[in-house]
PDB file of C-alpha atoms in Angstrom:
ATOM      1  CA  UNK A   8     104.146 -34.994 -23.095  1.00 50.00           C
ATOM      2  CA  UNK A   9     107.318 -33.688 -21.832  1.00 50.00           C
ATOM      3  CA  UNK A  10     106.233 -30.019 -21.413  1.00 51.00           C
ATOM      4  CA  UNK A  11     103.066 -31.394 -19.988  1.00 48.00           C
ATOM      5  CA  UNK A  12     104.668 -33.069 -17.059  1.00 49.00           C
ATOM      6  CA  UNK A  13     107.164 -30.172 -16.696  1.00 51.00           C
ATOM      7  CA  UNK A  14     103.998 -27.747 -16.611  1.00 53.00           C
ATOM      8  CA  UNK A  15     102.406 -29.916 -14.035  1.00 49.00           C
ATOM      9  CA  UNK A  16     105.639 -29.466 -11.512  1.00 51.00           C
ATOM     10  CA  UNK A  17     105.811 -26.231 -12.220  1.00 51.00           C
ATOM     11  CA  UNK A  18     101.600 -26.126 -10.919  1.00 52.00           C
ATOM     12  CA  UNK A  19     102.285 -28.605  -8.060  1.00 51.00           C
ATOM     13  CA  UNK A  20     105.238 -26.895  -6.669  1.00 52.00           C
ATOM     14  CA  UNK A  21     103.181 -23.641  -6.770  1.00 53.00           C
ATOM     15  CA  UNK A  22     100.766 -25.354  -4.859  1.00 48.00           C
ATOM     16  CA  UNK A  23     102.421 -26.194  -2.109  1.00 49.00           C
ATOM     17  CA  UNK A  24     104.525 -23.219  -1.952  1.00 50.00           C
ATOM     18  CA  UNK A  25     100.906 -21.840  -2.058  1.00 48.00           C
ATOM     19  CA  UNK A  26      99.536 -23.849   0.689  1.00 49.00           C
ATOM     20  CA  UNK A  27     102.402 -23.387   2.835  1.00 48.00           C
ATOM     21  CA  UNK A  28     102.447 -19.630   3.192  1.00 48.00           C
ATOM     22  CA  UNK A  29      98.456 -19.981   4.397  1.00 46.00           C
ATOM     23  CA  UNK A  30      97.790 -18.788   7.690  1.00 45.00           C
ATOM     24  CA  UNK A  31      97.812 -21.141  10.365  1.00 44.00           C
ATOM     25  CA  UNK A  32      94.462 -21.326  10.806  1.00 45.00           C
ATOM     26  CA  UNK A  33      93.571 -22.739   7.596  1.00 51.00           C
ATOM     27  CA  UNK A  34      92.525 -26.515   7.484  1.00 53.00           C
ATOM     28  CA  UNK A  35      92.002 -29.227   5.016  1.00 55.00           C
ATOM     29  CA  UNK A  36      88.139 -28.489   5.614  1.00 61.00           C
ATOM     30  CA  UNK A  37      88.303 -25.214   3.560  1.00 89.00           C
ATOM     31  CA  UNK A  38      89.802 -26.952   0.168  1.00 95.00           C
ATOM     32  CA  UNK A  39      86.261 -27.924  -1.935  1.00 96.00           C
ATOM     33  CA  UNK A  40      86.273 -30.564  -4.277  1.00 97.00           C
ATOM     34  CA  UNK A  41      83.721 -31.092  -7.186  1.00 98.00           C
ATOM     35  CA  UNK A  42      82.938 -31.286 -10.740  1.00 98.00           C
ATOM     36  CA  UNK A  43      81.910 -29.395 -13.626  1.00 98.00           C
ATOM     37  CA  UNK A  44      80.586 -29.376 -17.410  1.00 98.00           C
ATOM     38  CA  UNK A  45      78.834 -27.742 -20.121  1.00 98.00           C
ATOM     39  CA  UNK A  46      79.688 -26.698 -23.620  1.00 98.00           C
ATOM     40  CA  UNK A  47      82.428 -25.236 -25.813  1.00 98.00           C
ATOM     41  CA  UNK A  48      82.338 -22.869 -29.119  1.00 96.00           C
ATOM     42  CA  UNK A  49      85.200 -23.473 -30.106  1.00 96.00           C
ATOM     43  CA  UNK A  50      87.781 -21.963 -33.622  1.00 93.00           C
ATOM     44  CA  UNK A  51      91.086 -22.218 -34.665  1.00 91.00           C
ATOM     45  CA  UNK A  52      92.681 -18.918 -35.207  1.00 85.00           C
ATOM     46  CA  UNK A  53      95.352 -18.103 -37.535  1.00 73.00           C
ATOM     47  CA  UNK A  54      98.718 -16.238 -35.677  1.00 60.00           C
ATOM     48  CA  UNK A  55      96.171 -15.504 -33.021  1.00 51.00           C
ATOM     49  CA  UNK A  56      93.538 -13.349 -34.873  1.00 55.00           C
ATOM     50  CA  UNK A  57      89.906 -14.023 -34.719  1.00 53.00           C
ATOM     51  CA  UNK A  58      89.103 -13.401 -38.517  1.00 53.00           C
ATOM     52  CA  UNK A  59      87.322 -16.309 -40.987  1.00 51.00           C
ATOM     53  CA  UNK A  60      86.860 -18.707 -37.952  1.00 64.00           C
ATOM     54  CA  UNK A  61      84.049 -20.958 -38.188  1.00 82.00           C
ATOM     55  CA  UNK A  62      82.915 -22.199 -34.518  1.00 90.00           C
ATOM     56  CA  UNK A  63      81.962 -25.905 -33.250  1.00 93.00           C
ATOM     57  CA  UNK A  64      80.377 -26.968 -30.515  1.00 95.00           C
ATOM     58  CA  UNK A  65      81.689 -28.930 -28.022  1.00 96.00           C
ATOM     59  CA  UNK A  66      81.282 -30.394 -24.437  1.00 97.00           C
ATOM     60  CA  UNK A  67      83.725 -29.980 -21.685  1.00 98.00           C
ATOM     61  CA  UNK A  68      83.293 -31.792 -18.484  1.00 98.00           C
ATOM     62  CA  UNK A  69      85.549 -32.865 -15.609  1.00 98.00           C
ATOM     63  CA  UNK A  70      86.555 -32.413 -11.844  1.00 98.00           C
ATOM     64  CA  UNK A  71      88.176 -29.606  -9.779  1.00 98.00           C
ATOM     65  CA  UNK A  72      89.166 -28.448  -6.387  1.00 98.00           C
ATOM     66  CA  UNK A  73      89.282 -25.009  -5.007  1.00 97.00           C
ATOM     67  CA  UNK A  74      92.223 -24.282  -2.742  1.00 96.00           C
ATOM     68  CA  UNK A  75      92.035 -20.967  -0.443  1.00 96.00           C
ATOM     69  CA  UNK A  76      95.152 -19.325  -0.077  1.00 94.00           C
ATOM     70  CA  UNK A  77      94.438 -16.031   1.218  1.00 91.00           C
ATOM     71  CA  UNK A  78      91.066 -14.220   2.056  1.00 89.00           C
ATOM     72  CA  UNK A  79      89.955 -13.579  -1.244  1.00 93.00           C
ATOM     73  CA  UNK A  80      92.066 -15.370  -3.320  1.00 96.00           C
ATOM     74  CA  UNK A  81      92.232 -19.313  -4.342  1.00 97.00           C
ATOM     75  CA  UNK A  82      93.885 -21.586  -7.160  1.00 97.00           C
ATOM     76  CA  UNK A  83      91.378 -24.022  -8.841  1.00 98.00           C
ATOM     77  CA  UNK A  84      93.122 -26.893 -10.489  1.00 98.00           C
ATOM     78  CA  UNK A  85      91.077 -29.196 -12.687  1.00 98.00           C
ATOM     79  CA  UNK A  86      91.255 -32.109 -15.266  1.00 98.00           C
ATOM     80  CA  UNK A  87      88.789 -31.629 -18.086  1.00 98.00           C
ATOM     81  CA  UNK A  88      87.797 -33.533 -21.085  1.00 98.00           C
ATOM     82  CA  UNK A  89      87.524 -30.636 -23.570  1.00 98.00           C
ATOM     83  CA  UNK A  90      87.007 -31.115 -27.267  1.00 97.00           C
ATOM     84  CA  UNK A  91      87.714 -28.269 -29.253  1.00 97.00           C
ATOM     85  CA  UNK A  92      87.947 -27.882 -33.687  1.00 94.00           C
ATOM     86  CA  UNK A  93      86.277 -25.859 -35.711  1.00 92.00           C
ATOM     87  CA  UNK A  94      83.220 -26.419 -38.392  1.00 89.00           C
ATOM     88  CA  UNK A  95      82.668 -24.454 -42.122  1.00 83.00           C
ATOM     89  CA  UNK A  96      78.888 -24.461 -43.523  1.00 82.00           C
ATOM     90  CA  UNK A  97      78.622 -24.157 -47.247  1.00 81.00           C
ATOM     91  CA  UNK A  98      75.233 -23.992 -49.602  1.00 80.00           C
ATOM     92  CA  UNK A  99      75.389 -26.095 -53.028  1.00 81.00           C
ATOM     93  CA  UNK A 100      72.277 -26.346 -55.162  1.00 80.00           C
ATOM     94  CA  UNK A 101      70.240 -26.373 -52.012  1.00 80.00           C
ATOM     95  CA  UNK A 102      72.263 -28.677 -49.791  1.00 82.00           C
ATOM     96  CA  UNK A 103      74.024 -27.681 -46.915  1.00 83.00           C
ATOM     97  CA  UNK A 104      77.597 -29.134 -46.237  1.00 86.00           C
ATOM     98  CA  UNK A 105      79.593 -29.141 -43.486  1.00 83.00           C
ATOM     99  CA  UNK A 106      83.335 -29.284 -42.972  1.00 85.00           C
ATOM    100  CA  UNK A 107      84.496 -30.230 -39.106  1.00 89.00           C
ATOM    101  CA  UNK A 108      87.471 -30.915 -37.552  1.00 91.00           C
ATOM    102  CA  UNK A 109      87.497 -32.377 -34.312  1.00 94.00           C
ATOM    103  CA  UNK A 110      90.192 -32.106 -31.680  1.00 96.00           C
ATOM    104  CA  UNK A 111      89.872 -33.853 -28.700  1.00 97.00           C
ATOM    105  CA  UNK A 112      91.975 -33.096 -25.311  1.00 98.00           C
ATOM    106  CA  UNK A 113      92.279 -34.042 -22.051  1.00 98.00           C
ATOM    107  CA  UNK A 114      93.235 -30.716 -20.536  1.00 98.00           C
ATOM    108  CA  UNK A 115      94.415 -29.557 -17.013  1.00 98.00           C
ATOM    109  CA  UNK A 116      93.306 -25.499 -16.263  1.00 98.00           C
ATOM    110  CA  UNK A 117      95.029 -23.748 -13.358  1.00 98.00           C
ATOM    111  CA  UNK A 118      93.050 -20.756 -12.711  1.00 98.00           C
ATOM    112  CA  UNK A 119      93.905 -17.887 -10.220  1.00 98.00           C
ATOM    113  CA  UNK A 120      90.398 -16.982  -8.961  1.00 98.00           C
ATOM    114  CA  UNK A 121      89.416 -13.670  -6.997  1.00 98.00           C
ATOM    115  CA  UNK A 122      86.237 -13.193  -4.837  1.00 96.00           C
ATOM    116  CA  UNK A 123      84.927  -9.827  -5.289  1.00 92.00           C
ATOM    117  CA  UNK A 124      82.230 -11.186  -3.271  1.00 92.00           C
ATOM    118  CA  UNK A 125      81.918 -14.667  -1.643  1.00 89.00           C
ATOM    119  CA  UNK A 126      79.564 -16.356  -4.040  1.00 94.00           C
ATOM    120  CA  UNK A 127      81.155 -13.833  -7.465  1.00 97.00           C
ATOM    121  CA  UNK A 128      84.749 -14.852  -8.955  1.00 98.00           C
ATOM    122  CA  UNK A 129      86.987 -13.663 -11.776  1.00 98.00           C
ATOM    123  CA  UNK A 130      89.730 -15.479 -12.755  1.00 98.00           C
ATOM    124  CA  UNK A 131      93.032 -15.998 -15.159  1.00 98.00           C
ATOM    125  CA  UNK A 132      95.437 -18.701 -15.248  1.00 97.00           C
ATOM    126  CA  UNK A 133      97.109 -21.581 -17.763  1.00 98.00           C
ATOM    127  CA  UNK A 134      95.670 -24.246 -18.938  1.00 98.00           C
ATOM    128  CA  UNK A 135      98.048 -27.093 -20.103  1.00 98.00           C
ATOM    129  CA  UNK A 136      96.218 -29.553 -22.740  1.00 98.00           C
ATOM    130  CA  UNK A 137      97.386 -33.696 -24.216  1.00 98.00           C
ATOM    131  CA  UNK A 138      95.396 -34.262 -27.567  1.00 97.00           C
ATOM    132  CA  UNK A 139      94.025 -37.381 -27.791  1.00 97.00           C
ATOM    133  CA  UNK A 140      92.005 -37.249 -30.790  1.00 96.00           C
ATOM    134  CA  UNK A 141      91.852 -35.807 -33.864  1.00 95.00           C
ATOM    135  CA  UNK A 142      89.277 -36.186 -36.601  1.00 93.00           C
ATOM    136  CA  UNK A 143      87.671 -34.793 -39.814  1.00 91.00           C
ATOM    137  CA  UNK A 144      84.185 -35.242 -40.701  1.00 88.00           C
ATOM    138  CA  UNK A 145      82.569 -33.999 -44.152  1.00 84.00           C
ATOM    139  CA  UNK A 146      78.935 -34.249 -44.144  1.00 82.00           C
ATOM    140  CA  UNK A 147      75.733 -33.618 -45.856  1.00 81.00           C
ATOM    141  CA  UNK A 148      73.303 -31.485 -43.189  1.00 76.00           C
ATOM    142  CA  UNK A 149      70.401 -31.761 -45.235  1.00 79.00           C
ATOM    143  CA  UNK A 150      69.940 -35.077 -45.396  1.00 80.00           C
ATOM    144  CA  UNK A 151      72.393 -36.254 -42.940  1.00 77.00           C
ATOM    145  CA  UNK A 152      74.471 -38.102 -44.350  1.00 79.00           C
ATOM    146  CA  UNK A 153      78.358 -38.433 -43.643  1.00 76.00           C
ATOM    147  CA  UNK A 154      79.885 -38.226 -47.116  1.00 76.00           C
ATOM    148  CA  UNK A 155      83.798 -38.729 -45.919  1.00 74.00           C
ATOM    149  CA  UNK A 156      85.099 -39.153 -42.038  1.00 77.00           C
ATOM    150  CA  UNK A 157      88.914 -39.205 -41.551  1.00 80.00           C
ATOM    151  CA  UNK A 158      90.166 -41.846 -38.866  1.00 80.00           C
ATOM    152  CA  UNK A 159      92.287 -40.883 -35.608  1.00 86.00           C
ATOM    153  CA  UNK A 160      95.500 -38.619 -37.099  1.00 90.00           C
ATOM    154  CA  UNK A 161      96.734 -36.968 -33.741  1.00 91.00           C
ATOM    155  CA  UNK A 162     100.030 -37.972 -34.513  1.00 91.00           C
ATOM    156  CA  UNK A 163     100.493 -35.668 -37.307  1.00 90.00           C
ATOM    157  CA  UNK A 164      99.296 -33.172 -34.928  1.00 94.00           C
ATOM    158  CA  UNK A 165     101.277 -31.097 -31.763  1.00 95.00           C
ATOM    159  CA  UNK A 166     100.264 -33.253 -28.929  1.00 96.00           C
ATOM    160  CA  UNK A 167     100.881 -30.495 -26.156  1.00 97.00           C
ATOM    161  CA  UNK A 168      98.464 -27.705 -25.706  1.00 97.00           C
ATOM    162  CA  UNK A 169      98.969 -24.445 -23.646  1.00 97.00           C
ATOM    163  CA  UNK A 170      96.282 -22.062 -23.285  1.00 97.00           C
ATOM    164  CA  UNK A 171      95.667 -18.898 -21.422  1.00 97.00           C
ATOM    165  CA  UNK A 172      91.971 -18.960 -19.626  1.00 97.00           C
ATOM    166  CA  UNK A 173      90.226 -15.445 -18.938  1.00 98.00           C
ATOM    167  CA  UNK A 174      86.738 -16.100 -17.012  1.00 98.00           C
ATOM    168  CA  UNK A 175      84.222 -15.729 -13.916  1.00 98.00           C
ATOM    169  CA  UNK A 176      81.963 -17.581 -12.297  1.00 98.00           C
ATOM    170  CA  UNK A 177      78.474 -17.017 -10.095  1.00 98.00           C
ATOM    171  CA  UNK A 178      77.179 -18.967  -7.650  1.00 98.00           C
ATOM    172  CA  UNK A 179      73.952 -19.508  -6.670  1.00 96.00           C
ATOM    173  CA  UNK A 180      73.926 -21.211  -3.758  1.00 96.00           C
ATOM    174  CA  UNK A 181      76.943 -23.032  -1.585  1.00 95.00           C
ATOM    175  CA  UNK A 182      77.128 -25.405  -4.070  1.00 97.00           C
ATOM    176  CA  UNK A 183      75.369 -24.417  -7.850  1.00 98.00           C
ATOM    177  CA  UNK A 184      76.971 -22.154  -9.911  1.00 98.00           C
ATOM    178  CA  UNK A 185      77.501 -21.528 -13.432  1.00 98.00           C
ATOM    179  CA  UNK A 186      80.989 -20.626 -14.756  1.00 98.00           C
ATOM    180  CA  UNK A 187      82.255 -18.752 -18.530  1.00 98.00           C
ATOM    181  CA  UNK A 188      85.600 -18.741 -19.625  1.00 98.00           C
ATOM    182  CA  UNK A 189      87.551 -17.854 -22.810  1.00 97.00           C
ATOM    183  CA  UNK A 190      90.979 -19.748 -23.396  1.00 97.00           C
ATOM    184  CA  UNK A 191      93.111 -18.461 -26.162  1.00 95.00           C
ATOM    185  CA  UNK A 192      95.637 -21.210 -27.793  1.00 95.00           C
ATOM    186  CA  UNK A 193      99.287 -20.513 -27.230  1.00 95.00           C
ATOM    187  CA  UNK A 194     100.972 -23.299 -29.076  1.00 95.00           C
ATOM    188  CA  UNK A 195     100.644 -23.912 -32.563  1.00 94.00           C
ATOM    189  CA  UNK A 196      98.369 -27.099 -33.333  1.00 94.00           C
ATOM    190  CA  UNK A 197     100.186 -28.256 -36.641  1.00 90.00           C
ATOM    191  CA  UNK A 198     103.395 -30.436 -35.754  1.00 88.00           C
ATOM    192  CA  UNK A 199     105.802 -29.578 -38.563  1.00 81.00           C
ATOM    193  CA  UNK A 200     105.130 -26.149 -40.073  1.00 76.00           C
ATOM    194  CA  UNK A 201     106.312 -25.517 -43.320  1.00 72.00           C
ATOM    195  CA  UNK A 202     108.568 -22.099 -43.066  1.00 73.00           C
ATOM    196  CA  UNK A 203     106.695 -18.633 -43.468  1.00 70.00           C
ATOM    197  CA  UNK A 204     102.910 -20.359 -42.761  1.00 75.00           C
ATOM    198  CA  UNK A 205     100.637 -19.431 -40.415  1.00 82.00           C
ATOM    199  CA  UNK A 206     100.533 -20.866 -37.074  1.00 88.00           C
ATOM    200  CA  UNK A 207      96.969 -22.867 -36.276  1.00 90.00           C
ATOM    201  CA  UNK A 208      96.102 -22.305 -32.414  1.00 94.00           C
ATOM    202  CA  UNK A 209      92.739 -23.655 -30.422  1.00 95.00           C
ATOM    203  CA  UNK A 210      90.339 -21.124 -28.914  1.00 94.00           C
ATOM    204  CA  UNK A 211      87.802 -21.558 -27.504  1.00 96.00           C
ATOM    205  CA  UNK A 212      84.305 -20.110 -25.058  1.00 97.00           C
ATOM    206  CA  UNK A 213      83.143 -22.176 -22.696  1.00 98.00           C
ATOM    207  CA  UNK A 214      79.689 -21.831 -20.499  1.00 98.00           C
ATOM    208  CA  UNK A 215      78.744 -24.812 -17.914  1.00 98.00           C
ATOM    209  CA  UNK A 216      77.371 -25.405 -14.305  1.00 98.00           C
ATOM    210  CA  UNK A 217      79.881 -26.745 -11.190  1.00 98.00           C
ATOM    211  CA  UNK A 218      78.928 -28.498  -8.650  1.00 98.00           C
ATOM    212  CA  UNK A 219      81.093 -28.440  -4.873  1.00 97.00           C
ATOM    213  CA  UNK A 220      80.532 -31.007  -2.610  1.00 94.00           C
TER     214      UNK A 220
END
């Protein structure tokens, strides 16, 4: 929670060290609030490689606002309820098992975002994440049915979450548009490593709609 808050200074001061070195004739009119969802495929990656993951899918959905700060650049801040995890599908005598983990965050992306053209964006930036659930689930797919489903254990678990975000976004209109981004964990989502194993780190794609007001 500590590095969390710090994280969020460190954004807000940028902010307004952002907003300050404007030009004059920028006004509150031109910052554009709104919100934002659609779904994650998310893994967790061992000492950052992508190898053996098996994906889940997920839901992220939240609010943003997108701050100008020069003619084609702007800083997007948002607060997102992201879940990330990962799922493993096995076969045994005909019945198909799954193995999930579910981690649950409430996550706050900073994103650097350039306009190649008005309504076309890339962007990069930080995303800083507090877990607030974590949960196993084993079940039977074939006849759904939950064989064993593991109660809250976030504790155990690193409850601050820093990610890097690559993505772009279209829009259609003013106000439509559909966003993709990758994030790619940068803290380690086990608490107390045991010496010499592998760090566990979140990734995660993400595809969704926004919606400025």
């Amino acid at each position: 929670m500590k590095k969390l808050i710090l994280g969020l200074a460190v954004t807000a001061s940028s902010l307004a060290f952002a907003q300050t070195t404007t030009t004059k004739s920028m006004s509150s009119s031109d910052v554009r609030f709104g919100i934002k969802g659609g779904m994650n495929v998310s893994s967790l990656s061992k000492d950052g490689t992508l190898e053996d993951q098996g994906s889940k899918i997920g839901f992220n959905a939240g609010l943003f606002a997108t701050i100008p700060v020069a003619e084609s650049f702007s800083i997007q801040p948002e607060v997102l309820y992201t879940q990330y995890g990962e799922k493993y599908d096995q076969v045994v005598l005909g019945n198909r098992y799954s193995r999930a983990r579910h981690l649950d965050y409430v996550a706050v992306p900073v994103m650097f975002q350039y306009n190649f053209v008005p309504n076309f964006y890339v962007e990069a930036g930080p995303e800083f994440g507090v877990l607030v659930s974590a949960k196993n689930k084993f079940k039977n797919e074939t006849n759904n049915n939950v064989i064993t489903e593991s109660g809250n254990y976030k504790d155990d678990l690193n409850s601050f979450n820093l990610g890097i975000g690559l993505g772009a976004g279209y829009y259609f209109t003013d106000n439509i548009g559909v966003t993709a981004r990758y994030v790619a964990g940068v803290t380690d989502v086990n608490k107390d490593r045991p010496n010499g194993s592998d760090a566990v780190r979140n990734n995660t794609f993400q595809v969704g709609l926004a919606y400025k007001f």
